[in-house]
Structure formats: C-alpha cells, structure tokens
Coordinates of C-alpha atoms and ligand atoms in Angstrom, one line a residue:
X30 CA 101.2 49.4 -67.1
X31 CA 101.7 50.4 -63.4
X32 CA 104.5 48.4 -61.8
X33 CA 103.7 46.0 -59.0
X34 CA 105.6 48.0 -56.4
X35 CA 103.8 51.3 -57.3
X36 CA 102.3 52.5 -54.0
X37 CA 98.6 52.2 -53.7
X38 CA 96.5 55.0 -55.3
X39 CA 94.1 56.6 -52.8
X40 CA 91.4 59.0 -53.7
X41 CA 89.9 61.4 -51.1
X42 CA 86.9 63.7 -51.7
X43 CA 86.5 67.2 -50.5
X44 CA 84.8 70.4 -51.8
X45 CA 85.8 71.5 -55.2
X46 CA 86.7 75.1 -54.4
X47 CA 89.0 76.5 -57.1
X48 CA 89.2 74.9 -60.5
X49 CA 92.3 73.4 -62.1
X50 CA 94.5 70.4 -61.8
X51 CA 97.9 70.3 -60.1
X52 CA 100.3 67.6 -59.3
X53 CA 103.2 67.8 -56.8
X54 CA 104.6 67.1 -53.4
X55 CA 102.7 67.9 -50.2
X56 CA 103.9 70.6 -47.9
X57 CA 102.2 70.1 -44.6
X58 CA 101.7 73.6 -43.3
X59 CA 101.2 73.0 -39.6
X60 CA 102.3 75.4 -36.9
X61 CA 104.0 72.6 -34.9
X62 CA 105.4 73.0 -31.4
X63 CA 109.1 73.6 -31.4
X64 CA 111.5 71.3 -29.6
X65 CA 113.5 73.7 -27.4
X66 CA 116.8 72.1 -26.3
X67 CA 117.6 72.5 -22.6
X68 CA 121.4 72.0 -22.1
X69 CA 124.1 73.3 -19.8
X70 CA 126.8 75.5 -21.2
X71 CA 130.3 75.2 -19.8
X72 CA 131.7 78.5 -18.6
X73 CA 134.4 78.4 -21.3
X74 CA 131.8 78.2 -24.0
X75 CA 129.6 81.0 -22.6
X76 CA 131.0 83.8 -24.7
X77 CA 130.7 81.8 -27.9
X78 CA 127.0 81.0 -27.0
X79 CA 126.3 84.7 -26.6
X80 CA 128.0 85.6 -29.8
X81 CA 125.9 82.9 -31.6
X82 CA 122.8 84.7 -30.2
X83 CA 123.9 88.1 -31.5
X84 CA 124.7 86.6 -34.9
X85 CA 121.4 84.8 -35.1
X86 CA 119.6 88.1 -34.2
X87 CA 121.4 89.8 -37.1
X88 CA 120.6 86.9 -39.5
X89 CA 116.9 87.0 -38.5
X90 CA 116.8 90.8 -38.9
X91 CA 118.2 90.4 -42.4
X92 CA 115.6 87.8 -43.2
X93 CA 112.8 89.9 -42.0
X94 CA 114.0 93.0 -43.9
X95 CA 114.3 90.9 -47.1
X96 CA 110.8 89.6 -46.6
X97 CA 109.6 93.2 -46.0
X98 CA 111.2 94.4 -49.2
X99 CA 109.7 91.5 -51.2
X100 CA 106.2 92.2 -49.9
X101 CA 106.6 95.9 -50.4
X102 CA 107.6 95.4 -54.0
X103 CA 104.8 92.9 -54.7
X104 CA 102.0 94.4 -52.7
X105 CA 103.0 97.9 -51.7
X106 CA 104.5 99.6 -48.6
X107 CA 101.3 99.4 -46.6
X108 CA 101.3 95.6 -46.7
X109 CA 105.0 95.5 -45.7
X110 CA 104.6 97.6 -42.5
X111 CA 103.7 94.6 -40.4
X112 CA 107.4 93.7 -40.4
X113 CA 108.4 97.0 -38.8
X114 CA 106.9 95.6 -35.5
X115 CA 108.9 92.4 -36.0
X116 CA 112.2 94.3 -36.5
X117 CA 111.5 96.4 -33.4
X118 CA 111.3 93.2 -31.3
X119 CA 114.6 91.9 -32.8
X120 CA 116.2 95.2 -31.8
X121 CA 114.7 95.5 -28.4
X122 CA 117.8 95.7 -26.1
X123 CA 115.8 95.0 -22.9
X124 CA 114.7 91.6 -24.2
X125 CA 118.1 90.8 -25.6
X126 CA 120.0 91.9 -22.4
X127 CA 117.5 89.9 -20.2
X128 CA 118.1 86.8 -22.3
X129 CA 121.9 87.2 -22.0
X130 CA 121.8 87.9 -18.3
X131 CA 119.6 84.8 -17.7
X132 CA 121.9 82.7 -19.8
X133 CA 125.0 83.8 -17.8
X134 CA 123.2 83.3 -14.5
X135 CA 121.6 80.0 -15.2
X136 CA 124.3 78.4 -17.3
X137 CA 121.6 77.1 -19.6
X138 CA 121.8 77.4 -23.4
X139 CA 120.7 80.6 -25.0
X140 CA 117.8 79.1 -27.0
X141 CA 116.2 77.8 -23.8
X142 CA 116.7 81.2 -22.1
X143 CA 115.4 83.3 -25.0
X144 CA 112.3 81.1 -25.2
X145 CA 111.6 81.7 -21.5
X146 CA 112.2 85.4 -21.6
X147 CA 110.1 85.8 -24.8
X148 CA 107.3 83.8 -23.2
X149 CA 107.3 86.2 -20.2
X150 CA 107.0 89.1 -22.6
X151 CA 104.2 87.5 -24.5
X152 CA 102.3 86.7 -21.3
X153 CA 102.8 90.2 -20.0
X154 CA 101.6 91.8 -23.2
X155 CA 98.7 89.4 -23.5
X156 CA 97.4 90.5 -20.1
X157 CA 97.5 94.2 -20.7
X158 CA 94.2 96.1 -20.6
X159 CA 95.0 98.1 -23.7
X160 CA 93.9 96.1 -26.7
X161 CA 96.6 97.6 -28.9
X162 CA 99.4 96.5 -26.5
X163 CA 97.7 93.1 -26.0
X164 CA 98.0 92.6 -29.8
X165 CA 101.8 93.2 -29.6
X166 CA 102.0 89.7 -28.0
X167 CA 101.3 88.3 -31.5
X168 CA 104.2 90.2 -33.0
X169 CA 106.6 88.9 -30.3
X170 CA 105.2 85.4 -30.7
X171 CA 105.7 85.5 -34.5
X172 CA 109.1 86.8 -34.6
X173 CA 110.4 84.8 -31.6
X174 CA 109.3 81.7 -33.5
X175 CA 111.4 82.8 -36.5
X176 CA 114.4 83.5 -34.2
X177 CA 114.0 80.2 -32.4
X178 CA 114.0 78.3 -35.7
X179 CA 117.2 80.0 -36.6
X180 CA 118.8 79.3 -33.2
X181 CA 117.9 75.6 -33.4
X182 CA 119.1 75.5 -37.0
X183 CA 115.7 74.6 -38.3
X184 CA 114.1 76.5 -41.2
X185 CA 111.1 78.7 -40.5
X186 CA 108.4 78.6 -43.2
X187 CA 105.3 80.7 -43.7
X188 CA 103.0 79.9 -46.6
X189 CA 104.4 82.9 -48.5
X190 CA 107.9 81.5 -48.2
X191 CA 107.2 78.1 -49.6
X192 CA 109.4 77.6 -52.6
X193 CA 109.8 75.0 -55.2
X194 CA 106.2 74.5 -56.1
X195 CA 104.3 72.5 -53.4
X196 CA 100.8 71.5 -52.7
X197 CA 99.9 73.2 -49.4
X198 CA 98.0 70.9 -47.0
X199 CA 96.7 72.8 -44.0
X200 CA 94.0 72.9 -41.4
X201 CA 92.8 76.2 -42.9
X202 CA 94.3 79.1 -44.7
X203 CA 93.4 82.7 -44.1
X204 CA 92.7 85.4 -46.7
X205 CA 96.0 87.1 -45.8
X206 CA 97.9 83.8 -46.4
X207 CA 96.5 83.5 -49.9
X208 CA 96.9 87.2 -50.5
X209 CA 100.6 86.8 -49.8
X210 CA 101.6 83.9 -52.0
X211 CA 103.3 84.1 -55.3
X212 CA 102.0 82.1 -58.2
X213 CA 104.1 79.1 -59.0
X214 CA 105.3 78.7 -55.5
X215 CA 102.1 77.1 -54.4
X216 CA 100.6 74.6 -56.8
X217 CA 97.4 73.9 -54.9
X218 CA 95.7 74.2 -51.6
X219 CA 94.1 71.3 -49.7
X220 CA 92.5 72.1 -46.4
X221 CA 90.5 70.5 -43.6
X222 CA 88.3 73.5 -43.2
X223 CA 86.7 76.0 -45.6
X224 CA 84.0 76.1 -48.2
X225 CA 83.4 77.5 -51.7
X226 CA 82.7 81.0 -50.4
X227 CA 85.3 81.4 -47.8
X228 CA 87.4 84.4 -48.7
X229 CA 90.7 82.5 -48.8
X230 CA 89.1 80.3 -51.4
X231 CA 87.8 83.2 -53.4
X232 CA 91.3 84.6 -53.4
X233 CA 92.8 81.2 -54.5
X234 CA 90.4 81.3 -57.5
X235 CA 91.4 84.8 -58.4
X236 CA 95.1 83.9 -58.4
X237 CA 94.3 80.6 -60.3
X238 CA 95.5 78.2 -57.7
X239 CA 93.4 75.0 -57.6
X240 CA 91.9 74.2 -54.2
X241 CA 90.1 71.4 -52.5
X242 CA 88.7 72.3 -49.1
X243 CA 86.5 70.9 -46.4
X244 CA 88.5 67.7 -46.3
X245 CA 88.1 67.5 -42.5
X246 CA 91.2 65.4 -41.8
X247 CA 93.6 65.8 -44.7
X248 CA 96.3 67.0 -42.3
X249 CA 96.2 63.6 -40.7
X250 CA 95.8 61.5 -43.9
X251 CA 98.6 63.2 -45.9
X252 CA 102.3 63.4 -45.1
X253 CA 105.0 65.8 -46.1
X254 CA 106.4 64.8 -49.5
X255 CA 103.4 62.7 -50.5
X256 CA 102.9 62.8 -54.3
X257 CA 99.4 64.0 -54.9
X258 CA 97.2 65.1 -57.7
X259 CA 94.7 67.8 -56.8
X260 CA 91.6 68.0 -59.0
X261 CA 89.9 71.3 -58.2
X262 CA 87.1 70.7 -60.7
X263 CA 85.7 67.6 -58.9
X264 CA 87.2 68.2 -55.4
X265 CA 89.5 65.2 -55.4
X266 CA 92.8 64.6 -53.9
X267 CA 94.6 61.6 -55.4
X268 CA 97.6 60.3 -53.5
X269 CA 100.2 58.3 -55.5
X270 CA 98.3 58.8 -58.8
X271 CA 99.0 55.9 -61.2
X272 CA 100.3 56.5 -64.7
X273 CA 96.8 55.7 -66.0
X274 CA 95.3 58.5 -63.7
X275 CA 98.0 60.9 -64.8
X276 CA 97.3 60.1 -68.5
X277 CA 93.5 60.7 -67.9
X278 CA 94.2 64.0 -66.2
X279 CA 96.6 65.0 -69.0
X280 CA 93.8 64.5 -71.4
X281 CA 91.4 66.5 -69.2
X282 CA 93.8 69.4 -69.1
X283 CA 94.4 69.2 -72.8
X284 CA 90.6 69.4 -73.4
X285 CA 90.3 72.3 -71.0
X286 CA 93.0 74.2 -72.7
X287 CA 91.5 73.8 -76.2
X288 CA 88.1 74.8 -74.7
X289 CA 89.7 77.8 -73.2
X290 CA 91.1 78.8 -76.6
X291 CA 87.7 78.5 -78.1
X292 CA 86.2 80.7 -75.4
X293 CA 89.1 83.2 -75.4
X294 CA 88.4 83.8 -79.1
X295 CA 85.1 85.5 -78.2
X296 CA 86.3 87.6 -75.3
X297 CA 86.4 90.9 -77.1
X298 CA 82.8 90.6 -78.3
X299 CA 80.0 92.3 -76.2
X300 CA 78.1 90.0 -73.9
X301 CA 74.6 89.7 -75.5
X302 CA 72.4 86.7 -75.6
X303 CA 71.8 85.1 -78.9
X304 CA 68.5 87.1 -79.3
X305 CA 70.2 90.4 -78.4
X306 CA 69.7 91.1 -74.7
X307 CA 72.7 92.8 -73.2
X308 CA 74.3 91.6 -70.0
X309 CA 77.2 93.5 -68.4
X310 CA 79.9 91.0 -67.6
X311 CA 82.3 92.3 -65.0
X312 CA 85.2 91.1 -62.8
X313 CA 85.6 90.8 -59.1
X314 CA 89.0 92.0 -58.0
X315 CA 90.9 92.2 -54.7
X316 CA 93.5 94.8 -55.7
X317 CA 95.1 96.9 -58.4
X318 CA 97.5 94.0 -59.1
X319 CA 94.8 92.2 -61.0
X320 CA 94.0 94.8 -63.6
X321 CA 96.5 93.5 -66.1
X322 CA 94.4 90.4 -66.6
X323 CA 91.0 92.1 -67.1
X324 CA 91.4 92.7 -70.8
X325 CA 92.9 89.3 -71.5
X326 CA 89.9 87.6 -70.0
X327 CA 87.3 89.9 -71.5
X328 CA 86.1 91.9 -68.5
X329 CA 83.8 94.8 -69.4
X330 CA 84.7 96.5 -66.1
X331 CA 85.1 95.8 -62.4
X332 CA 81.8 95.0 -60.7
X333 CA 83.3 94.5 -57.3
X334 CA 86.5 95.8 -56.0
X335 CA 87.0 94.2 -52.5
X336 CA 88.9 97.1 -51.0
X337 CA 89.5 95.4 -47.6
X338 CA 92.4 93.5 -49.1
X339 CA 94.3 96.8 -49.0
X340 CA 94.0 96.6 -45.2
X341 CA 94.5 92.9 -44.6
X342 CA 98.3 92.7 -44.4
X343 CA 99.0 96.3 -43.5
X344 CA 100.4 97.3 -40.1
X345 CA 98.4 100.6 -40.2
X346 CA 95.3 101.8 -42.0
X347 CA 96.3 102.7 -45.5
X348 CA 96.3 106.5 -45.7
X349 CA 93.8 108.5 -47.8
X350 CA 96.6 109.0 -50.4
X351 CA 97.6 105.4 -50.5
X352 CA 93.9 104.4 -51.0
X353 CA 93.4 107.1 -53.6
X354 CA 96.4 105.8 -55.5
X355 CA 95.0 102.2 -55.5
X356 CA 91.5 103.3 -56.6
X357 CA 92.8 105.8 -59.2
X358 CA 95.1 103.2 -60.7
X359 CA 92.2 100.8 -61.4
X360 CA 89.8 103.6 -62.5
X361 CA 92.3 105.2 -64.9
X362 CA 93.5 101.9 -66.4
X363 CA 90.1 100.5 -67.2
X364 CA 88.4 103.8 -68.2
X365 CA 85.9 104.3 -69.8
X366 CA 84.8 100.9 -68.4
X367 CA 83.3 101.3 -64.9
X368 CA 84.7 100.2 -61.6
X369 CA 82.4 99.6 -58.6
X370 CA 84.5 100.2 -55.5
X371 CA 83.0 98.5 -52.4
X372 CA 83.6 100.3 -49.2
X373 CA 85.5 98.3 -46.5
X374 CA 84.1 94.9 -45.6
X375 CA 86.3 93.9 -42.7
X376 CA 85.1 91.3 -40.2
X377 CA 83.5 87.9 -40.8
X378 CA 86.4 85.9 -42.0
X379 CA 88.5 88.9 -43.1
X380 CA 90.5 90.4 -40.3
X381 CA 93.4 92.8 -40.6
X382 CA 96.8 92.3 -39.1
X383 CA 97.3 92.4 -35.4
X384 CA 98.1 96.2 -35.5
X385 CA 94.3 96.9 -35.7
X386 CA 92.1 97.0 -32.7
X387 CA 89.6 94.3 -33.6
X388 CA 87.8 92.7 -30.7
X389 CA 87.3 88.9 -30.9
X390 CA 83.6 88.1 -31.3
X391 CA 81.6 84.9 -30.8
X392 CA 79.8 85.3 -34.2
X393 CA 81.9 87.5 -36.4
X394 CA 79.6 87.1 -39.4
X395 CA 76.8 88.5 -37.3
X396 CA 79.0 91.1 -35.6
X397 CA 80.7 94.3 -36.2
X398 CA 81.4 93.7 -39.9
X399 CA 81.5 95.9 -43.0
X400 CA 79.2 99.0 -42.9
X401 CA 78.6 98.5 -39.2
X402 CA 82.3 98.7 -38.5
X403 CA 82.6 101.8 -40.7
X404 CA 79.7 103.5 -39.1
X405 CA 81.4 103.0 -35.7
X406 CA 84.6 104.4 -37.0
X407 CA 83.5 107.4 -39.0
X408 CA 87.0 108.8 -39.4
X409 CA 88.2 105.6 -41.0
X410 CA 85.1 105.5 -43.2
X411 CA 85.4 109.1 -44.3
X412 CA 89.0 108.6 -45.2
X413 CA 88.0 105.9 -47.6
X414 CA 85.1 107.8 -49.0
X415 CA 87.3 110.8 -49.7
X416 CA 89.9 108.5 -51.4
X417 CA 87.1 107.0 -53.6
X418 CA 85.7 110.4 -54.4
X419 CA 89.1 111.8 -55.4
X420 CA 89.7 108.8 -57.6
X421 CA 86.3 109.3 -59.3
X422 CA 87.6 112.0 -61.6
X423 CA 90.0 109.6 -63.2
X424 CA 87.5 107.2 -64.7
X425 CA 84.1 105.8 -64.4
X426 CA 83.8 105.1 -60.7
X427 CA 80.8 103.8 -58.8
X428 CA 80.7 102.9 -55.2
X429 CA 78.6 100.7 -53.0
X430 CA 78.2 99.8 -49.3
X431 CA 78.4 96.2 -48.1
X432 CA 76.0 94.6 -45.6
X433 CA 73.3 97.2 -45.6
X434 CA 70.4 95.9 -43.5
X435 CA 67.9 98.7 -43.9
X436 CA 67.3 102.2 -44.9
X437 CA 68.7 103.7 -41.7
X438 CA 72.2 102.5 -42.4
X439 CA 72.0 103.6 -46.0
X440 CA 71.0 107.1 -44.8
X441 CA 73.8 107.3 -42.3
X442 CA 76.4 106.1 -44.8
X443 CA 75.1 108.6 -47.4
X444 CA 75.2 111.3 -44.7
X445 CA 78.9 110.7 -44.1
X446 CA 79.4 110.6 -47.9
X447 CA 77.8 114.1 -48.1
X448 CA 80.1 115.3 -45.4
X449 CA 83.1 114.0 -47.2
X450 CA 81.9 115.7 -50.4
X451 CA 81.5 119.0 -48.4
X452 CA 85.1 118.7 -47.1
X453 CA 86.5 118.1 -50.6
X454 CA 84.4 121.1 -51.9
X455 CA 85.9 123.3 -49.1
X456 CA 89.4 122.2 -50.1
X457 CA 88.7 122.8 -53.8
X458 CA 89.4 119.1 -54.6
X459 CA 87.5 117.8 -57.6
X460 CA 85.3 114.7 -57.6
X461 CA 82.5 113.2 -59.7
X462 CA 79.4 115.0 -58.4
X463 CA 77.1 112.5 -60.0
X464 CA 79.0 109.4 -58.7
X465 CA 76.5 106.5 -58.7
X466 CA 76.1 105.0 -55.2
X467 CA 74.6 101.6 -54.6
X468 CA 73.9 99.1 -51.9
X469 CA 74.9 95.5 -51.7
X470 CA 71.8 93.4 -51.0
X471 CA 73.2 90.5 -48.9
X472 CA 71.1 90.6 -45.8
X473 CA 67.5 89.3 -46.1
X474 CA 66.1 92.4 -44.3
X475 CA 67.6 94.5 -47.2
X476 CA 66.2 92.2 -49.8
X477 CA 62.7 92.3 -48.2
X478 CA 62.8 96.1 -48.1
X479 CA 64.4 96.4 -51.6
X480 CA 61.5 98.6 -52.8
X481 CA 62.4 101.2 -50.1
X482 CA 66.1 101.0 -50.7
X483 CA 65.7 101.2 -54.4
X484 CA 64.3 104.8 -54.1
X485 CA 67.6 105.9 -52.6
X486 CA 70.1 103.9 -54.6
X487 CA 71.5 104.2 -58.1
X488 CA 72.0 100.4 -58.4
X489 CA 71.9 97.2 -56.4
X490 CA 74.5 94.4 -56.2
X491 CA 73.3 91.1 -54.8
X492 CA 76.0 89.5 -52.6
X493 CA 74.7 86.0 -52.8
X494 CA 77.6 84.5 -50.8
X495 CA 76.3 86.3 -47.8
X496 CA 72.6 86.5 -48.8
X497 CA 72.5 82.7 -48.9
X498 CA 74.4 82.3 -45.6
X499 CA 72.1 84.7 -43.8
X500 CA 68.9 83.5 -45.4
X501 CA 69.5 79.8 -44.9
X502 CA 71.5 80.2 -41.6
X503 CA 74.5 78.4 -43.1
X504 CA 77.9 79.7 -42.0
X505 CA 79.6 80.2 -45.3
X506 CA 83.0 79.0 -44.1
X507 CA 81.9 75.9 -42.1
X508 CA 82.8 72.8 -44.0
X509 CA 80.5 70.6 -41.9
X510 CA 77.3 72.2 -43.2
X511 CA 78.6 73.1 -46.7
X512 CA 76.3 70.6 -48.2
X513 CA 73.3 72.6 -46.9
X514 CA 74.5 75.8 -48.7
X515 CA 71.9 75.6 -51.5
X516 CA 71.8 78.4 -54.1
X517 CA 68.7 76.7 -55.7
X518 CA 66.7 76.7 -52.5
X519 CA 63.3 78.3 -53.4
X520 CA 63.8 80.9 -50.7
X521 CA 67.0 82.1 -52.4
X522 CA 65.4 82.3 -55.9
X523 CA 62.3 84.1 -54.6
X524 CA 64.5 86.5 -52.7
X525 CA 66.6 87.3 -55.8
X526 CA 63.4 87.6 -57.8
X527 CA 61.9 90.1 -55.3
X528 CA 65.1 92.3 -55.4
X529 CA 65.2 92.3 -59.2
X530 CA 61.5 93.2 -59.4
X531 CA 61.8 96.0 -56.8
X532 CA 64.9 97.5 -58.6
X533 CA 63.4 97.3 -62.1
X534 CA 60.2 99.0 -60.9
X535 CA 62.4 101.9 -59.7
X536 CA 64.4 101.7 -63.0
X537 CA 67.7 100.8 -61.4
X538 CA 69.9 97.9 -62.4
X539 CA 70.9 94.8 -60.4
X540 CA 74.2 93.1 -60.4
X541 CA 74.9 89.6 -59.0
X542 CA 78.4 89.4 -57.6
X543 CA 78.6 86.3 -55.4
X544 CA 80.3 83.1 -56.5
X545 CA 77.1 81.7 -58.1
X546 CA 77.2 84.4 -60.7
X547 CA 80.1 82.4 -62.2
X548 CA 78.5 79.0 -62.1
X549 CA 77.8 77.9 -65.7
X550 CA 74.9 75.7 -64.7
X551 CA 73.1 78.5 -62.7
X552 CA 73.8 81.5 -64.9
X553 CA 70.9 80.9 -67.3
X554 CA 68.6 80.9 -64.3
X555 CA 69.8 84.3 -63.1
X556 CA 69.8 85.9 -66.5
X557 CA 66.3 84.6 -66.9
X558 CA 65.3 86.1 -63.5
X559 CA 66.4 89.5 -64.8
X560 CA 69.9 90.1 -63.5
X561 CA 71.5 92.9 -65.5
X562 CA 75.1 92.4 -64.6
X563 CA 77.2 89.4 -63.6
X564 CA 80.4 90.1 -61.7
X565 CA 82.7 87.1 -61.2
X566 CA 86.3 86.0 -60.7
X567 CA 88.4 87.1 -63.7
X568 CA 89.3 83.6 -64.9
X569 CA 85.6 82.5 -65.1
X570 CA 84.7 85.3 -67.5
X571 CA 85.4 83.6 -70.9
X572 CA 83.1 80.6 -70.1
X573 CA 80.3 82.8 -68.9
X574 CA 80.5 85.1 -71.9
X575 CA 80.5 82.1 -74.2
X576 CA 77.4 80.7 -72.5
X577 CA 75.4 84.0 -72.5
X578 CA 76.3 84.7 -76.1
X579 CA 75.2 81.3 -77.3
X580 CA 71.9 81.0 -75.4
X581 CA 68.5 82.6 -76.2
X582 CA 67.2 85.0 -73.6
X583 CA 63.7 83.9 -74.0
X584 CA 64.7 80.2 -73.3
X585 CA 66.3 81.4 -70.1
X586 CA 63.2 83.3 -69.1
X587 CA 61.1 80.2 -69.7
X588 CA 63.5 78.2 -67.6
X589 CA 63.3 80.6 -64.8
X590 CA 59.5 80.6 -64.7
X591 CA 59.5 76.8 -64.6
X592 CA 62.1 76.7 -61.8
X593 CA 60.5 79.4 -59.7
X594 CA 57.4 77.2 -59.5
X595 CA 59.2 74.2 -58.1
X596 CA 59.5 73.3 -54.4
X597 CA 62.6 71.2 -53.9
X598 CA 66.1 72.7 -54.2
X599 CA 67.4 69.4 -55.7
X600 CA 64.6 69.4 -58.3
X601 CA 65.4 73.0 -59.2
X602 CA 69.1 72.2 -59.5
X603 CA 68.2 69.2 -61.7
X604 CA 66.1 71.5 -63.9
X605 CA 69.0 74.0 -64.3
X606 CA 71.4 71.1 -65.0
X607 CA 69.0 69.7 -67.6
X608 CA 68.9 73.1 -69.4
X609 CA 72.6 73.2 -69.3
X610 CA 72.9 69.8 -70.8
X611 CA 70.4 70.6 -73.6
X612 CA 71.5 74.1 -74.5
X613 CA 75.0 74.6 -73.3
X614 CA 77.0 71.4 -72.7
X615 CA 77.4 70.7 -76.5
X616 CA 78.8 74.2 -77.0
X617 CA 81.6 73.7 -74.6
X618 CA 82.3 70.0 -75.1
Ligands
PEP18 C1 78.9 88.3 -51.4 O1 78.7 88.3 -50.2 O2 78.3 87.6 -52.2 C2 80.0 89.1 -51.9 C3 80.2 89.3 -53.2 O3 80.9 89.7 -51.1 P1 81.9 88.9 -50.2 O4 82.1 87.6 -50.7 O5 83.2 89.7 -50.2 O6 81.3 88.9 -48.8
MG19 MG1 79.4 89.8 -48.9

C-alpha cells in the first residue's frame, strides 16, 4: 500500500515519440540567466583576483580540451572541431588583457568585468557584415558562459555533460543535442516542443532513449529532482509514481522484454509474408556508429543513411576523405547487403554548427534545404558525391537525392554526378560505374510527376515524414498541430499509391523510409499498397519483421483496397487498427 504521506501522483500527457519506459530524477535543462556578482575589490586583493581569473581560464581550457577529446573519440575528429574555436577564445590575449585592465581601472570584481568585455565582443561580432564573423559571436557566447560558471563557482552543464542518469526536461532539444549524448547518461527526454517526426526525436529513437514531446509546458510543471516515470509508449509523464504504478510498469517492461525475445528469435530469417512475398527490411542510420547493431536487430541492409549527421557537430565541412571513410566503413561492414546513402539534407530542423554560413530563414522547411542547398553549393555537393562514389567499390552502395521536386533538379544533380565520375576517371580512381541512383519522393510535386521521374531513376524512396508535412501543410515539428499530422489521410494514401504505381510500371522498386514505415498498425496497409522495401529505426526491425512474416500478403492487399475506398482519415485508421487486432495483436500479445 502507498503510505499516507506519499506525494500525490500526477499524470501528464504528451506525444509518445520514442518507445520505452524510464524512471528517474528530472534534470531541468534550461539556459537560465546567470547571476553576475557586482562587487568592489580592495586594492590589496586585486592581484589575487587577477590570479583567480588566470587559473579559471586554465581550468576552463582543460575542461574544453577534455570535452573535445571525448567527442573526438566517440564521434570522430570532425565533430570535435567546434571546440577549437572555443579554445581560441579562451586564449585570446586581447580579450584577457582588456578584462584585466578594466578590473584594475574600475576596482570591480573580475567576473563582472569579464562579462562586460565579453558582451562587447559578442555585440561587435554580431553586427559584422560578414556572416562567418557574425557567427563567431555564438562561439564567444558559449565559451564565455562556461568561463562565467567557473568564475562564479557554479557548474556548467550541456545535455551531453549530464551524468548520473537523468530525465532531461527541456523546452526543446536539437538534433545535435541528441547526437551528442551518451546512452545511460540520459534516461529519457521530455520536451515542451517537438513531434514524432522531428529529427531530435528520430535520433532519440535510434539511440533507444524514451521520449515524450509536445508537452507544451512541462518546463513549468516539473522541477529539478522530481521523481518521474516516462512512458514513451503512451506519451505519459507520471510524477511521483506510486508503488502500484511502478509495479504495473514493471510488468509492462517484463512483457515487452519477453515479446522482444520472441521477435529476436526470428531476426535472421528473411522477411517474407506468410504466402511468400518478399519485402526488403532495412535500417535507417545516422552514422557509422550504428552499424554494430544492424545484425543484432535483423537489418537486411541500410535503406537510409542520413549523411547530414556527419556535418551537424563539425566545425568545418568533413573533407572528401573523412566522408569517404564513413561511407566506406558502412558499405564494407554490411556488404553484400546494400546501403543507400542519401546526399546531404541540411536545413529544415537540421542545422550545422555555427561555423557554417547558413542564413536564417522564415520558413526553413520550405527554404534552402537538402538538394536545393547542394545545387547552390556545387563544390560541397561534388565533394560528397566523389566520397560516395569512391566508397562504392567497397560494397553494395546505392545513393539518392533528398527533396527532389521535379525532373529539372534530378537532371542537374545527375549532371554533377557525371562530372564527379569524370573527375574520378581522369584521376584513375575506381568507383562502381553502375551505381544505382534514386530520388526521394517527399514533395507532392515529385509524387505527382513520379511517372516522369521513374524513367530517370533506379529506385524511389518515399520520405513520408516530409511528404505528409508538405501534402497536408503540417509543420512536422510543431507540437500545436501534431494532432493534424494524419498518415491515414486519403490524400496521403492516394499519393503513395500513385508513386508505387508509377514506379512499378517502369519496373523500379519503391522503399518507404519515413517513421510510418515502422508503425505496426500501418505496415500491412503499406505492404498491401505495394511498397517493396521498408526502412526504419533499427530497434523497430524485429517487430516489423515478425508482423510481415506472420501475415498473408493477399489479406494485406484486400485491406488496402478497402481502405483506399474510404473517405475519413479516422475511419481508415480504425480499419487498419481492426486488421491489426484481428491478424496481428494475438501474435505479439
Ligand atoms: C522523410 O522525410 O520521411 C525522411 C525519411 O527523411 P527525413 O526524416 O530525414 O527528412
Ligand atoms: Mg525527408
């Protein structure tokens, strides 16, 4: 029984974004304003104050170097370069001398004076015409904050430095935040903003950290140190869970574990429906760090390698050689299984570190994103294409372009690819001459001209995360309209159907690589529509394999023709759910 003085259990609902259950203490990740002390320093104490400053600079430099080494070891040297700029600020004698002079002249404490001097630098850089120099203001701001924390004697924390296993509660997290965390240090994420298809959430799923997002005001409702249980299956955050609740969740986790065992027992079998129709079941990955898990979870290859993650935390563009190494590593390790490398999809909600010149846009998802960005910066694009081509001799490499809106972009991208091939030929560098090149179909204009594109592509991959956002005009990261993001909207189903038809008429295959491809309730509908390949987060593979292997293809086709005739998204979802209950639920109960 719960004791009388047990604090009241409170249950908050958000969006179930990354499955799993975690329990622990809240770490409120807010960039709060620092309390800068303003005191007078007696002349006799001045030298000690300045010495304290020099010592703190040294301590902060050591901290940054340590962090840089850790990141370099975990994610590679490219990702760690961002800290070079921070170290340069900490070694900048002009800034240091100006702080010391101001302290001596004003007789105020060093923390106060450093804050003032740093602020002047930040303002000066922020007003520069040159975008690159303007971005330096961010480096000074970041590292000054760390130094100020040390001067005040207050610890500085970034998400990547949270230790001891905490539930991170934040307004939002960025893809680079999630890309940086180590498993075990963060138990779960709970955020005010975000939706199921925001990239930070996709990343949380791939590193198996439960997440509940779109809570709107969790940063006000929850406090540091609160004991919470996060249910990433149902999207619940339970504050002060009672022993009864914990017992119930203990049982849920036990059941999930035994179910997982049952599914894992089938992972090395091929993915065929019960009546023998083959489906390729592939994994979505964000970097070479994930390849160790592919076999364990039964991936038959990589259907989507989101290469932009190599760029997110890097201070400079990864060089051709660095990229080549990353692509080669994946291709070589999983060969002869295929890897589909997607060319850079920066923009939208994925922005690189401040070292890149990326202009702020009012509508980044409609802006200079993905292939548009690459076609503007041909040198950058060609570097990536050369790296992919060079890696293609080490395995079974395919490549595809994101955000193709029509045949013009496809032609231009292929033109640059041809140039890259010509350069490699001239240099005598080998590559796979028959590399298969596909387009992502994630913009309605591409879907509606799929018959034209199919003539020039070796395959399609439907990016439903974006296709749904652009088709239904629903910002994929806006929690306020997340309930309107409806994969079972008849427009979505018709569009996918159109793409599959156009591709099959041209004898090319179609993959589905958005988040819905890993939804157990919707998978039968997409297999029934004719999708040839499903590409999903690694951890979702065993369940989807189990479902496909234990369901009849002809039943799925029948389901699809029934659902395609319906008008209401909720009715269609209910039809899919009913099928799931009749044909699948008992298999995984
Ligand atoms: C998609 O849009 O569905 C997709 C797979 O790509 P991303 O989520 O990286 O935009
Ligand atoms: Mg996309």
